[in-house]
């Protein structure tokens, strides 16, 4: 699934403004999660904080929400809490340090 034009951002510009983006996604917007077996009711929130560190554009990503999966024992929906974060550096080429 290709991103919609509204989902494309200029990370360098947003980092210069120290901008924060927030998105709230339903299962229909998360095809890879649906392919992995997530069930209806799954909702995920994402927060992206753009910044700069040591001359490099960075994005602090936080994803949280509730993913519903089929229990492997009883096959009923089981809610799994999601709360993960990471910091990413944006580079022009994969050969950059």
mmCIF file of C-alpha atoms in Angstrom:
data_model
loop_
_atom_site.group_PDB
_atom_site.id
_atom_site.type_symbol
_atom_site.label_atom_id
_atom_site.label_comp_id
_atom_site.label_asym_id
_atom_site.label_seq_id
_atom_site.Cartn_x
_atom_site.Cartn_y
_atom_site.Cartn_z
ATOM 1 C CA UNK A 1 0.000 0.000 0.000
ATOM 2 C CA UNK A 2 1.506 3.314 -1.086
ATOM 3 C CA UNK A 3 1.389 6.248 1.309
ATOM 4 C CA UNK A 4 -1.173 8.945 0.623
ATOM 5 C CA UNK A 5 0.291 12.366 -0.343
ATOM 6 C CA UNK A 6 -0.757 13.734 3.071
ATOM 7 C CA UNK A 7 1.400 11.051 4.740
ATOM 8 C CA UNK A 8 4.591 12.146 2.959
ATOM 9 C CA UNK A 9 6.623 14.656 4.964
ATOM 10 C CA UNK A 10 9.895 16.544 4.655
ATOM 11 C CA UNK A 11 11.842 15.274 7.683
ATOM 12 C CA UNK A 12 14.608 17.882 7.323
ATOM 13 C CA UNK A 13 12.107 20.757 7.352
ATOM 14 C CA UNK A 14 10.183 19.298 10.294
ATOM 15 C CA UNK A 15 13.441 18.741 12.215
ATOM 16 C CA UNK A 16 14.353 22.400 11.673
ATOM 17 C CA UNK A 17 11.072 23.364 13.366
ATOM 18 C CA UNK A 18 11.338 20.635 16.042
ATOM 19 C CA UNK A 19 7.864 19.547 14.933
ATOM 20 C CA UNK A 20 5.809 16.691 16.347
ATOM 21 C CA UNK A 21 3.304 14.676 14.331
ATOM 22 C CA UNK A 22 0.656 12.425 15.808
ATOM 23 C CA UNK A 23 -1.356 9.803 13.952
ATOM 24 C CA UNK A 24 -4.141 7.487 15.077
ATOM 25 C CA UNK A 25 -4.467 4.392 12.908
ATOM 26 C CA UNK A 26 -7.109 1.708 12.566
ATOM 27 C CA UNK A 27 -6.452 -1.843 11.369
ATOM 28 C CA UNK A 28 -7.448 -0.972 7.769
ATOM 29 C CA UNK A 29 -4.508 1.464 7.670
ATOM 30 C CA UNK A 30 -2.046 -1.196 8.881
ATOM 31 C CA UNK A 31 -1.992 -3.884 6.159
ATOM 32 C CA UNK A 32 1.153 -5.633 7.413
ATOM 33 C CA UNK A 33 -0.362 -5.964 10.879
ATOM 34 C CA UNK A 34 -3.575 -7.322 9.356
ATOM 35 C CA UNK A 35 -1.552 -9.855 7.316
ATOM 36 C CA UNK A 36 0.147 -10.940 10.547
ATOM 37 C CA UNK A 37 -3.233 -11.822 12.052
ATOM 38 C CA UNK A 38 -4.415 -8.698 13.890
ATOM 39 C CA UNK A 39 -8.182 -8.558 14.392
ATOM 40 C CA UNK A 40 -10.822 -5.818 14.234
ATOM 41 C CA UNK A 41 -10.639 -3.419 17.156
ATOM 42 C CA UNK A 42 -6.890 -2.924 16.765
ATOM 43 C CA UNK A 43 -5.970 0.749 17.240
ATOM 44 C CA UNK A 44 -2.483 2.220 17.237
ATOM 45 C CA UNK A 45 -1.278 5.739 17.961
ATOM 46 C CA UNK A 46 2.059 7.016 16.682
ATOM 47 C CA UNK A 47 3.990 10.097 17.748
ATOM 48 C CA UNK A 48 6.962 11.321 15.720
ATOM 49 C CA UNK A 49 9.242 14.021 17.166
ATOM 50 C CA UNK A 50 11.605 15.500 14.586
ATOM 51 C CA UNK A 51 14.892 17.021 15.668
ATOM 52 C CA UNK A 52 18.605 17.275 15.033
ATOM 53 C CA UNK A 53 21.540 15.629 16.763
ATOM 54 C CA UNK A 54 25.174 16.084 15.834
ATOM 55 C CA UNK A 55 24.231 17.578 12.449
ATOM 56 C CA UNK A 56 21.870 14.735 11.572
ATOM 57 C CA UNK A 57 18.080 14.738 11.247
ATOM 58 C CA UNK A 58 16.488 12.475 13.857
ATOM 59 C CA UNK A 59 13.008 11.134 14.504
ATOM 60 C CA UNK A 60 11.925 9.900 17.926
ATOM 61 C CA UNK A 61 9.124 7.428 17.283
ATOM 62 C CA UNK A 62 6.647 6.193 19.866
ATOM 63 C CA UNK A 63 3.948 3.663 19.003
ATOM 64 C CA UNK A 64 1.292 2.684 21.485
ATOM 65 C CA UNK A 65 -2.106 1.106 21.395
ATOM 66 C CA UNK A 66 -3.984 -2.137 21.617
ATOM 67 C CA UNK A 67 -3.574 -4.954 19.106
ATOM 68 C CA UNK A 68 -6.137 -7.740 19.092
ATOM 69 C CA UNK A 69 -4.809 -11.183 18.159
ATOM 70 C CA UNK A 70 -6.398 -14.621 18.176
ATOM 71 C CA UNK A 71 -5.414 -16.577 21.290
ATOM 72 C CA UNK A 72 -3.494 -19.672 20.167
ATOM 73 C CA UNK A 73 -5.133 -21.746 22.900
ATOM 74 C CA UNK A 74 -8.830 -20.804 22.690
ATOM 75 C CA UNK A 75 -8.864 -18.803 19.398
ATOM 76 C CA UNK A 76 -10.800 -15.936 21.043
ATOM 77 C CA UNK A 77 -9.619 -12.327 20.579
ATOM 78 C CA UNK A 78 -6.885 -11.370 23.008
ATOM 79 C CA UNK A 79 -5.872 -7.728 23.624
ATOM 80 C CA UNK A 80 -2.129 -7.089 23.599
ATOM 81 C CA UNK A 81 -0.852 -3.723 24.804
ATOM 82 C CA UNK A 82 1.719 -2.045 22.580
ATOM 83 C CA UNK A 83 4.126 0.637 23.845
ATOM 84 C CA UNK A 84 7.412 0.885 21.971
ATOM 85 C CA UNK A 85 9.816 3.696 21.136
ATOM 86 C CA UNK A 86 12.940 4.196 19.063
ATOM 87 C CA UNK A 87 15.129 6.994 17.759
ATOM 88 C CA UNK A 88 15.986 6.984 14.072
ATOM 89 C CA UNK A 89 18.598 8.963 12.142
ATOM 90 C CA UNK A 90 17.783 10.059 8.602
ATOM 91 C CA UNK A 91 20.717 9.672 6.214
ATOM 92 C CA UNK A 92 20.988 10.374 2.495
ATOM 93 C CA UNK A 93 22.684 7.053 1.640
ATOM 94 C CA UNK A 94 23.146 3.814 3.507
ATOM 95 C CA UNK A 95 26.907 4.296 3.169
ATOM 96 C CA UNK A 96 26.791 7.479 5.321
ATOM 97 C CA UNK A 97 28.090 7.054 8.884
#
